[in-house]
Amino acid sequence: MKKKQVETLLYSVAGVGIMLVVVVAFNYVASAFKQRIDLTHDKVYTLSPGTKAILNRLDGPVEVRLYVTQGAKEMPENLKTYAQRVEDLLSEFQQNGKGKIEIKKLNPEPDSDAEDSARLDGVEGQMLPTGESVYLGLAVSYLDQKVAIPFFAPEREKLMEYDIARAISRVITTEKPVVGVMASLPVFGQPMNPMMMRMGQQGQQPWVFISELQSDFDIKQVSMDGEKIPDEVKLLVVVHPKSISDKAQYAIDQFIMRGGKLIAFLDAMSLVDRPANPSNPMMANMPGGPSSLDKLLKAWGIQFDTSKVVADMNYARELSMQRGGAPQLMPAFLFMNSQGINADDVVTSQIDNLLLPFAGTFSGTPMAGLTETVLLKTTTQSQLVDGMTASFSGETIAKEFKPSGTAYPLAIRLKGKFKTAFPDGPPKDEEKKDDKTEAEKKPETKPADTLKETKSENVVVLVGDTDLLYDQFSVQVQDILGQRIVIPRNGNLNFVQNLVEQMTGDSNLIGVRSRAAINRPFTVVAEMQASAQEAYQSKLKEIEAKLADTQKRLNELQSKKEGGQRFILSPEQQQELEKFKHEEANTKKELKEVRKNLRRDIDSLEFWTKVLNIGAMPAVVILAGLTSAFFKRQRAKAK
C-alpha cells in the first residue's frame, strides 16, 4: 500500500514536471510567431478601419522614430509599461502598413546623437520630480514633411491610435483645407497686452476646439462685419452670431451659393456670453442674449426659438451651480446619452455621450429641394422651458415639469440645392435722411452678381448650442511634466472635429477618434434614478399643495378673528396646524422611503453585477469539473 502511494506521488511530480516543460517549450516556439487575438467587445486593441484606410493611402515609405528612455533607473515603472503599449500599437501600424512603415527605436541618453536627433524632431525630454529627464515621444517623416508627438501622456491613452494616425495623415497630406471661423465669442483667446500686464491680468489661450482644429486645418478668423467670405475658405464655422447684420448674413448666403459649406452654432441662452461692461454689477452674471441666422433659416424653412431651451428629465443630473452651493437637479443641462445621438450617421455613430447646457431646438419643414437629417435630439421626456428660469432654478423646472411627448431636434443637417435668402440682392444700407424727393432719387439697380441658387447639392449643419464648444464643458486640461495635455470630458470635441473633417473631405480620422470616446454608462441606473426622481417630484408637489391648502385655511380662520385676537392662535388654527404637521411628517417619511428604495435597488444591482463578473467564470469551471467527475464516476461504475 505504501509502495503504491510512493508511486502515485512520483507519477504526479513527473506529470507536473512534464506539463511545465511543455508549457515552456510552447511559449518558446510561439514567441517566434507574433499573433494577437483581440477578444475585447469593441476590439480596442485592433486598428480601426479609419486607420487602415489612412495606411492604404501611403504611396511611399514613412519613417517613424520612437524616442523612449530605456534606462531601468530613470524610467518610472508606469511609463515603462506604457512605453511597451506604445511599441505594441506601433507594431500593429507596421503590420498593416504593407512594408511602408519603418520604425526606428532610439534611446536618447544624455549627450548622445539620439538626444540631438530628438531635439531636432521636436521631441523634448520630460523632467521628473527626481530631476531626471526621460523621453517617450515620436516623430513621423514623409518626404519633406515631419510631425512630432512630443510626449505620450498615459492620461491620453485612449487617443493613442488617433494621435499616431493623425500624425501620419498630416505628413502625407500636402495642403490643409482652409476653415473660416466667424464668432462673437472669444474662441481665439485674448493675447496679453501692456495694459493687461499693468493690471495684473493675463491673456487667454484659444479655446481647445480651435487649437485642435489648427493642428489639421488652416484656420482663418472671419469678421462678423465682413461683407464677403474669402474665396479660399472651404468651410465656414459660425459661433453664436448674436446681432449679426443682414449684410453679414448676405455674405454667408452667397458663400453657400458659391458651394461653401456651413456649420452654425446658434444659442437661445449662452452661458459663456456675458454683457460687455455692464453698468449694473448684477447684470454681469446675466446671459448676453440669443443668436440666430433668422434670414437664412427662414429661406430654408427652419425656425429656431431664441426664447426657449429644452429640459429633458432623462438627460438631467444634479449639479451645484455655485461654489459650495447645494446640488440641484438641472433638467436643462443635457447630459446626452446614445438615446438622442444618431447612430446611423458617420459623424455621430461612434459618439455615445455629449453635454449641451441650455440647448435650443429647431422646428419647421425644409423648403423643396432640401432634406433634413437629425443628428441630435432629446427624448420624449422633454419640454420647452424659459431659458432664464432654467438658468436660475433647475428645481423649479423639475417641479413643474410636464413631458411633451416630443423628441426635439438639437442638431440638424440640411442637404440639397439651396436658394438665396436675398432674391432682391444685397440688403440696403439704412436710408439717410436728405432733402431729395422720391422723384429725384435715382432708381436702384440690382447687382448682377447675386447668386440665386447653388449649382449642385450643398450641406449646412445647424447646432442649437454654443456652450458645448467651451473648454469647461468639453475637455479637461492638465499640465503633466510640463506638457499641456487635453483630455476629453465627453464627446463634444469629437463631435465638432467629426463635423469639420466630414465637411472638408477626408473622414477617415472620424472613425479612429470616435472609438476613443466610447464608454459604457450605467443606463439602467440612470433610468432608475429618473423614475425615482419623478416619484420624488410628485411627492414634493403633493406636500407643497398641502402646505398651500393649509395656509389658505389658516388665513381664512385668521380673517374671522377679531382685532384683539389677531396674534393668538385659535383652537381651530392650532388643530389645523397640528394636522398639517402630521401630514408633512408622513409625506417626508414617504420621500425618504423613495430615496431609500432607490439606493437599495442600485446597491442590489451593483452587488449582483459584481457577483456575475467575478463569480461567473469560476462557477462555470466548477460546474464543468463536477460534470466531468460525475461522468467519469458513472463510466467507472459501468466497468
XYZ file of C-alpha atoms in Angstrom:
639
model
C 0.000 0.000 0.000
C 2.834 2.347 0.969
C 4.711 1.471 -2.217
C 1.633 2.337 -4.261
C 1.379 5.734 -2.581
C 5.034 6.457 -3.366
C 4.484 5.507 -6.997
C 1.427 7.759 -7.205
C 3.434 10.642 -5.758
C 6.288 10.095 -8.206
C 3.904 9.919 -11.158
C 2.216 13.157 -10.040
C 5.517 15.006 -9.686
C 6.674 13.698 -13.040
C 3.378 14.736 -14.633
C 3.678 18.266 -13.272
C 7.271 18.460 -14.460
C 6.325 17.302 -17.959
C 3.497 19.851 -18.109
C 5.916 22.592 -17.062
C 8.352 21.613 -19.798
C 5.542 21.512 -22.375
C 4.312 24.979 -21.375
C 7.814 26.499 -21.523
C 8.509 24.854 -24.872
C 5.177 26.005 -26.294
C 5.835 29.615 -25.225
C 9.345 29.489 -26.666
C 8.085 28.223 -30.036
C 5.024 30.519 -30.062
C 7.175 33.596 -29.364
C 8.665 33.233 -32.817
C 5.221 33.803 -34.347
C 3.675 37.126 -33.370
C -0.048 36.664 -33.346
C -2.503 38.579 -31.195
C -6.154 37.811 -30.711
C -8.304 40.757 -29.619
C -11.164 39.363 -27.566
C -12.454 42.727 -26.274
C -16.016 43.640 -27.198
C -15.109 46.809 -29.098
C -11.801 45.448 -30.479
C -9.921 48.207 -28.677
C -6.565 46.547 -29.456
C -7.267 46.275 -33.198
C -6.633 49.110 -35.638
C -9.828 50.794 -36.745
C -10.972 50.832 -40.390
C -10.171 54.578 -40.481
C -6.523 53.946 -39.566
C -6.270 51.161 -42.127
C -7.733 53.480 -44.779
C -5.058 56.081 -43.975
C -2.329 53.444 -44.177
C -3.708 52.279 -47.532
C -3.156 55.806 -48.878
C 0.599 55.541 -48.361
C 2.440 55.606 -51.675
C 5.940 55.834 -50.229
C 7.951 54.914 -47.141
C 7.033 56.672 -43.887
C 9.645 56.709 -41.135
C 8.541 56.658 -37.508
C 11.254 57.467 -34.970
C 10.242 56.400 -31.465
C 12.248 58.070 -28.712
C 11.989 56.191 -25.440
C 14.336 56.214 -22.480
C 15.337 52.635 -21.828
C 17.321 53.001 -18.630
C 15.805 50.938 -15.829
C 16.752 53.503 -13.167
C 15.499 56.676 -14.817
C 12.262 55.472 -16.349
C 9.342 55.215 -13.883
C 7.709 51.799 -13.865
C 4.339 53.083 -15.067
C 5.925 54.880 -18.042
C 7.983 51.796 -18.825
C 4.883 49.617 -19.178
C 3.080 52.384 -21.037
C 6.004 52.665 -23.466
C 5.616 48.961 -24.171
C 1.963 49.531 -25.108
C 3.054 52.335 -27.461
C 5.515 49.952 -29.109
C 2.848 47.258 -29.401
C 0.497 49.668 -31.150
C 3.255 50.864 -33.476
C 3.878 47.237 -34.314
C 0.221 46.981 -35.411
C 0.728 50.060 -37.620
C 3.794 48.440 -39.143
C 1.992 45.145 -39.826
C -0.888 46.970 -41.523
C 1.406 49.348 -43.408
C 2.309 46.746 -46.045
C 6.012 47.449 -45.754
C 5.684 51.248 -45.990
C 6.022 51.961 -42.272
C 9.587 51.893 -40.989
C 10.024 52.163 -37.219
C 13.281 53.211 -35.582
C 13.570 52.920 -31.835
C 16.056 55.334 -30.281
C 17.306 55.707 -26.728
C 18.124 59.395 -26.166
C 20.740 59.086 -23.460
C 22.306 62.338 -22.216
C 24.773 63.915 -24.692
C 24.116 61.221 -27.285
C 23.352 61.533 -31.009
C 19.867 60.169 -30.290
C 19.225 63.045 -27.884
C 20.282 65.577 -30.543
C 18.016 63.849 -33.053
C 15.088 64.012 -30.617
C 15.566 67.762 -30.181
C 15.727 68.288 -33.939
C 12.498 66.294 -34.310
C 10.715 68.338 -31.643
C 10.591 65.575 -29.022
C 11.567 67.066 -25.695
C 12.724 65.267 -22.557
C 10.242 65.453 -19.672
C 11.619 66.446 -16.279
C 10.624 64.092 -13.448
C 10.304 65.225 -9.806
C 13.603 63.439 -9.191
C 15.354 65.781 -11.616
C 15.862 63.069 -14.226
C 14.783 63.676 -17.807
C 13.005 60.939 -19.755
C 11.737 60.636 -23.331
C 8.580 58.998 -24.660
C 7.604 60.569 -27.952
C 7.897 60.080 -31.668
C 8.390 61.841 -34.963
C 6.878 60.841 -38.305
C 8.617 61.789 -41.576
C 7.431 61.527 -45.162
C 9.404 63.279 -47.917
C 9.978 66.802 -46.545
C 7.048 66.685 -44.118
C 7.571 65.984 -40.423
C 5.156 65.808 -37.478
C 6.112 65.134 -33.863
C 4.250 63.859 -30.830
C 6.446 65.375 -28.090
C 5.190 63.105 -25.312
C 2.722 60.240 -24.926
C 0.807 61.078 -21.770
C -0.738 57.978 -20.146
C -3.850 60.045 -19.424
C -4.400 60.245 -23.168
C -4.001 56.535 -23.812
C -7.475 56.156 -25.305
C -6.441 58.601 -28.042
C -3.089 56.947 -28.744
C -4.198 55.344 -32.022
C -5.824 58.583 -33.132
C -2.726 60.643 -32.318
C -0.436 58.359 -34.340
C -2.918 58.037 -37.230
C -3.358 61.807 -37.314
C 0.413 62.349 -37.399
C 0.709 60.001 -40.385
C -2.282 61.604 -42.100
C -0.771 65.057 -41.676
C 2.610 64.170 -43.205
C 1.027 62.591 -46.299
C -1.407 65.485 -46.835
C 0.214 68.237 -48.860
C -2.370 71.014 -48.357
C -4.562 71.769 -45.400
C -8.172 72.779 -46.121
C -8.970 76.366 -45.162
C -11.666 76.673 -42.479
C -13.086 80.104 -41.651
C -14.354 80.798 -38.132
C -16.786 83.665 -37.538
C -17.551 84.075 -33.828
C -18.940 86.640 -31.412
C -17.403 84.691 -28.502
C -13.659 84.868 -27.670
C -12.884 81.458 -29.181
C -9.460 82.659 -30.387
C -8.482 83.711 -26.870
C -7.146 87.062 -25.865
C -3.469 87.985 -26.291
C -1.571 89.699 -23.492
C -1.203 93.452 -23.888
C 0.709 96.061 -21.850
C -2.472 97.401 -20.253
C -3.430 93.931 -19.002
C 0.107 93.370 -17.685
C -0.053 96.603 -15.664
C -3.419 95.494 -14.233
C -2.015 92.085 -13.300
C -4.227 90.278 -15.788
C -3.202 87.506 -18.145
C -4.136 86.756 -21.704
C -6.354 83.848 -22.629
C -5.459 80.926 -24.836
C -7.732 79.918 -27.731
C -10.476 77.502 -26.870
C -9.307 73.919 -27.218
C -11.587 73.168 -30.173
C -9.818 75.959 -32.100
C -6.311 74.801 -31.171
C -7.235 71.195 -32.066
C -8.624 72.266 -35.443
C -5.463 74.301 -36.077
C -3.494 71.043 -35.973
C -5.299 69.704 -39.028
C -6.655 72.738 -40.872
C -5.660 76.210 -41.913
C -7.919 78.238 -39.609
C -8.780 81.807 -40.641
C -10.647 84.252 -38.450
C -13.544 85.841 -40.365
C -15.007 89.113 -39.187
C -18.636 89.216 -38.143
C -18.937 92.505 -40.024
C -17.388 91.311 -43.277
C -19.311 91.698 -46.490
C -17.742 88.684 -48.195
C -16.389 85.345 -47.053
C -12.854 84.900 -48.508
C -12.747 82.689 -51.589
C -10.115 80.336 -50.147
C -12.432 79.332 -47.286
C -13.902 75.902 -47.940
C -15.926 75.561 -44.737
C -17.298 78.336 -42.542
C -17.912 77.733 -38.830
C -20.197 80.354 -37.295
C -20.330 80.532 -33.487
C -23.081 82.476 -31.708
C -23.939 85.037 -34.432
C -25.555 87.420 -31.961
C -26.905 90.612 -33.526
C -25.477 89.588 -36.879
C -26.220 92.141 -39.584
C -28.208 91.432 -42.718
C -25.076 92.205 -44.749
C -23.120 89.508 -42.926
C -25.992 87.069 -43.460
C -25.929 88.003 -47.132
C -22.197 87.240 -47.226
C -22.860 83.796 -45.720
C -25.761 83.279 -48.128
C -23.599 83.980 -51.160
C -20.808 81.823 -49.720
C -23.264 78.919 -49.654
C -24.493 79.750 -53.166
C -20.840 79.515 -54.330
C -20.609 75.997 -52.888
C -19.107 76.766 -49.470
C -20.257 74.595 -46.575
C -21.554 75.957 -43.293
C -21.655 74.774 -39.672
C -23.582 77.209 -37.458
C -23.718 77.007 -33.656
C -26.719 79.057 -32.529
C -27.945 79.581 -28.987
C -31.081 80.654 -27.174
C -29.108 81.306 -23.980
C -25.326 81.091 -23.929
C -23.677 80.591 -20.550
C -20.364 81.875 -21.889
C -21.724 85.064 -23.413
C -21.974 87.899 -20.911
C -22.790 91.594 -21.380
C -19.701 93.686 -22.082
C -19.046 96.335 -19.408
C -22.452 96.111 -17.695
C -23.404 99.296 -15.861
C -25.079 97.237 -13.165
C -22.762 94.640 -11.499
C -25.754 92.340 -11.105
C -26.036 92.280 -14.894
C -22.558 90.754 -15.190
C -23.992 87.313 -14.467
C -26.888 87.686 -16.878
C -26.841 85.936 -20.258
C -25.760 88.158 -23.090
C -28.615 87.376 -25.464
C -29.647 84.808 -28.072
C -28.253 84.308 -31.554
C -29.717 83.204 -34.835
C -29.417 83.397 -38.609
C -33.046 84.389 -38.999
C -32.927 85.469 -42.643
C -31.179 82.296 -43.797
C -33.225 79.928 -41.643
C -36.448 81.438 -42.947
C -35.328 80.859 -46.532
C -34.601 77.226 -45.679
C -37.968 76.687 -43.934
C -36.404 76.255 -40.492
C -37.222 78.058 -37.219
C -35.031 78.415 -34.138
C -36.743 79.503 -30.921
C -34.491 82.114 -29.290
C -36.539 82.358 -26.080
C -36.894 78.705 -25.056
C -34.435 75.965 -24.152
C -35.076 72.260 -23.794
C -35.394 70.390 -20.485
C -35.157 66.599 -20.527
C -35.524 64.503 -17.397
C -33.725 61.549 -18.995
C -30.625 63.714 -19.534
C -30.797 65.654 -16.249
C -28.276 65.442 -13.418
C -27.777 67.109 -10.066
C -25.289 69.981 -10.249
C -24.063 72.711 -7.950
C -24.266 75.945 -9.944
C -22.345 77.915 -7.316
C -19.195 77.017 -5.420
C -20.205 75.404 -2.146
C -23.863 75.504 -3.102
C -26.202 72.558 -2.646
C -26.618 70.425 -5.777
C -29.929 70.673 -7.561
C -31.466 68.828 -10.440
C -30.820 70.658 -13.741
C -33.177 69.292 -16.426
C -31.929 71.856 -18.987
C -28.310 70.702 -18.589
C -28.446 67.935 -21.173
C -26.048 65.060 -20.389
C -26.966 63.249 -23.577
C -26.516 59.509 -23.997
C -26.912 57.286 -27.025
C -30.701 57.632 -26.897
C -30.569 61.010 -28.624
C -27.474 60.575 -30.816
C -27.940 59.436 -34.421
C -26.267 56.031 -34.597
C -26.676 55.782 -38.387
C -24.632 58.852 -39.326
C -20.854 58.669 -39.688
C -20.392 61.903 -37.717
C -22.223 60.682 -34.626
C -22.315 56.901 -34.938
C -19.423 56.328 -32.560
C -20.229 59.073 -30.051
C -22.224 57.979 -27.052
C -22.238 60.994 -24.725
C -22.430 64.765 -25.076
C -23.044 67.722 -22.814
C -25.277 70.545 -24.108
C -26.087 73.185 -21.457
C -29.342 75.053 -22.185
C -29.697 73.985 -25.808
C -32.301 75.390 -28.156
C -34.288 73.430 -30.706
C -35.156 73.578 -34.383
C -38.559 73.191 -35.975
C -40.208 73.636 -39.338
C -40.167 71.799 -42.654
C -37.243 72.296 -45.055
C -38.038 74.015 -48.328
C -38.424 71.976 -51.501
C -35.089 70.629 -52.651
C -33.676 70.266 -49.138
C -33.624 67.168 -46.959
C -33.135 67.170 -43.204
C -31.195 64.707 -41.076
C -31.489 64.947 -37.294
C -28.090 64.362 -35.703
C -29.010 65.060 -32.068
C -32.379 65.108 -30.331
C -33.995 64.934 -26.926
C -36.101 62.061 -25.652
C -39.874 62.309 -25.399
C -39.475 63.062 -21.680
C -38.681 66.664 -22.578
C -40.283 70.071 -22.531
C -39.561 73.576 -23.789
C -38.924 75.961 -20.883
C -37.987 79.590 -20.428
C -34.225 79.921 -20.725
C -33.800 82.499 -17.989
C -35.854 80.484 -15.473
C -33.946 77.315 -16.301
C -30.594 79.023 -15.676
C -31.592 80.332 -12.246
C -33.522 77.405 -10.803
C -33.406 73.885 -12.089
C -35.557 72.731 -9.169
C -38.411 74.967 -10.337
C -38.242 73.427 -13.795
C -38.174 69.936 -12.269
C -41.180 70.605 -10.030
C -43.332 71.981 -12.815
C -42.093 69.563 -15.443
C -44.673 68.162 -17.854
C -43.256 65.955 -20.626
C -44.476 67.000 -24.058
C -44.016 63.606 -25.640
C -41.941 65.251 -28.405
C -38.322 64.498 -29.267
C -36.915 67.943 -30.108
C -34.125 68.233 -32.730
C -30.952 69.791 -31.260
C -28.684 69.488 -34.296
C -29.739 69.001 -37.902
C -28.103 68.685 -41.292
C -29.693 70.214 -44.402
C -28.648 68.855 -47.742
C -29.701 69.751 -51.254
C -29.886 72.757 -53.542
C -30.197 75.939 -51.513
C -31.927 79.065 -52.770
C -30.825 82.520 -51.746
C -32.457 84.287 -48.824
C -31.880 87.576 -50.656
C -33.614 87.274 -54.047
C -33.677 91.071 -54.348
C -29.933 91.381 -53.990
C -27.801 92.544 -51.069
C -29.562 94.299 -48.194
C -29.608 98.053 -48.409
C -27.959 100.457 -46.029
C -30.264 102.462 -43.807
C -31.534 105.342 -45.853
C -30.019 108.646 -44.915
C -32.374 111.487 -44.399
C -31.940 114.097 -47.107
C -33.900 116.700 -48.784
C -34.419 114.813 -52.022
C -37.921 113.973 -53.070
C -38.915 110.482 -54.165
C -38.945 111.651 -57.779
C -35.374 112.971 -57.534
C -33.949 109.737 -56.181
C -32.257 107.515 -58.740
C -33.820 104.118 -59.332
C -31.912 101.346 -57.589
C -30.357 98.636 -59.690
C -29.959 95.009 -58.657
C -26.410 93.747 -58.631
C -25.819 91.323 -61.448
C -23.512 89.048 -59.472
C -26.026 87.951 -56.827
C -26.287 84.158 -56.982
C -29.819 82.822 -56.702
C -29.242 79.091 -56.227
C -26.458 76.599 -55.639
C -25.294 74.860 -58.797
C -25.004 71.495 -57.057
C -26.023 69.986 -53.753
C -24.574 71.634 -50.684
C -24.598 70.936 -46.939
C -25.419 73.071 -43.912
C -25.314 71.857 -40.295
C -27.174 73.729 -37.560
C -26.490 73.114 -33.852
C -28.701 74.634 -31.142
C -25.974 75.262 -28.568
C -22.660 77.107 -28.371
C -21.622 76.193 -24.806
C -20.706 72.659 -25.897
C -17.612 74.247 -27.534
C -16.391 75.873 -24.318
C -13.446 74.180 -22.597
C -15.224 73.903 -19.240
C -17.939 71.745 -20.804
C -15.859 69.721 -23.246
C -12.320 68.996 -22.030
C -10.028 68.799 -19.057
C -6.652 70.460 -19.494
C -3.795 69.193 -17.316
C -0.175 70.165 -17.012
C 1.744 66.897 -16.951
C 5.514 67.046 -16.784
C 5.429 70.496 -18.338
C 3.166 69.410 -21.206
C -0.342 70.804 -21.735
C -2.445 67.661 -22.048
C -6.025 67.819 -23.277
C -8.317 65.057 -22.027
C -11.886 64.972 -23.401
C -14.635 65.029 -20.769
C -17.220 63.770 -23.247
C -17.813 63.540 -26.983
C -18.253 67.303 -27.554
C -14.804 67.877 -29.058
C -15.088 64.742 -31.185
C -18.482 65.864 -32.459
C -17.093 69.196 -33.666
C -13.962 67.661 -35.195
C -16.036 64.978 -36.916
C -18.298 67.625 -38.440
C -15.375 69.682 -39.711
C -13.493 66.684 -41.070
C -16.525 65.286 -42.844
C -17.374 68.620 -44.456
C -13.818 69.306 -45.602
C -13.205 65.973 -47.254
C -11.248 63.126 -45.646
C -13.342 61.463 -42.971
C -11.041 58.554 -42.158
C -9.966 60.117 -38.874
C -13.570 60.254 -37.664
C -13.733 56.539 -37.045
C -10.317 56.487 -35.349
C -11.063 59.298 -32.925
C -14.636 58.313 -32.187
C -13.578 54.875 -30.976
C -11.707 56.526 -28.142
C -14.827 58.248 -26.853
C -16.785 55.083 -26.273
C -17.777 54.473 -22.682
C -20.396 52.337 -21.054
C -22.743 54.391 -18.924
C -24.997 52.656 -16.422
C -28.194 53.280 -18.384
C -30.253 51.020 -16.125
C -29.144 53.025 -13.089
C -29.897 56.295 -14.914
C -33.391 55.084 -15.760
C -33.947 54.015 -12.146
C -32.805 57.433 -10.936
C -35.098 59.200 -13.425
C -38.032 57.092 -12.289
C -37.274 57.727 -8.608
C -36.814 61.434 -9.298
C -40.223 61.551 -10.942
C -41.801 59.903 -7.885
C -39.865 62.264 -5.617
C -41.057 65.352 -7.500
C -44.621 64.052 -7.417
C -44.472 63.667 -3.632
C -42.844 67.073 -3.337
C -45.667 68.652 -5.300
C -48.144 66.878 -3.070
C -46.621 68.272 0.126
C -46.429 71.773 -1.326
C -50.086 71.594 -2.362
C -51.000 70.529 1.168
C -48.925 73.374 2.583
C -50.680 75.899 0.346
C -54.074 74.459 1.277
C -53.257 74.631 4.993
C -52.021 78.193 4.665
C -55.217 79.108 2.886
C -57.339 77.593 5.662
C -55.233 79.339 8.316
C -55.745 82.652 6.552
C -59.457 82.060 6.400
C -59.580 81.321 10.131
C -57.399 84.363 10.809
C -59.703 86.642 8.870
C -62.647 85.596 11.043
C -60.936 86.640 14.291
C -61.438 89.938 15.943
C -58.738 92.631 16.218
C -57.567 91.771 19.733
C -57.193 88.077 18.932
C -55.082 88.533 15.812
C -51.824 87.356 17.408
C -53.261 84.380 19.273
C -53.935 81.095 17.524
C -57.474 79.890 17.856
C -58.177 76.219 18.723
C -59.270 75.671 15.087
C -55.975 77.135 13.833
C -53.930 75.039 16.264
C -55.857 71.950 15.160
C -55.231 72.825 11.516
C -51.515 73.355 12.158
C -51.196 70.068 14.012
C -52.994 68.313 11.212
C -50.631 69.802 8.649
C -47.523 68.955 10.700
C -48.722 65.384 10.907
C -49.301 65.177 7.149
C -45.962 66.856 6.475
C -44.125 64.345 8.645
C -45.820 61.440 6.874
C -45.034 62.843 3.424
C -41.372 63.463 4.325
C -41.215 59.926 5.564
C -42.545 58.773 2.203
C -39.923 60.911 0.426
C -37.168 59.278 2.466
C -38.619 55.901 1.590
C -38.458 56.743 -2.140
C -34.761 57.706 -1.827
C -34.054 54.683 0.360
C -35.667 52.285 -2.119
C -33.704 53.849 -4.973
C -30.407 53.445 -3.091
C -31.320 49.876 -2.155
C -32.166 48.951 -5.767
C -28.923 50.474 -7.056
C -26.874 48.683 -4.373
C -28.607 45.431 -5.225
C -27.938 45.915 -8.937
C -24.276 46.738 -8.196
C -23.903 43.679 -5.956
C -25.321 41.220 -8.488
C -23.288 42.800 -11.282
C -20.107 42.212 -9.257
C -21.187 38.662 -8.435
C -21.815 37.975 -12.125
C -18.483 39.493 -13.204
C -16.374 37.837 -10.516
C -18.164 34.572 -9.942
C -19.476 33.562 -13.348
C -16.266 32.111 -14.774
C -15.232 30.178 -11.610
C -18.787 28.855 -11.386
C -18.622 27.615 -14.983
C -15.253 25.935 -14.325
C -16.538 24.263 -11.149
C -19.690 23.108 -12.886
C -17.679 21.707 -15.768
C -15.372 19.914 -13.320
C -18.249 18.406 -11.358
C -19.962 17.285 -14.562
C -16.765 15.689 -15.826
C -16.224 13.937 -12.490
C -19.792 12.696 -12.480
C -19.497 11.117 -15.909
C -16.114 9.570 -15.056
C -17.587 8.022 -11.939
C -20.513 6.683 -13.982
C -18.148 5.126 -16.509
C -16.061 3.595 -13.706
C -19.154 2.037 -12.177
C -20.180 0.663 -15.545
C -16.800 -1.143 -15.827
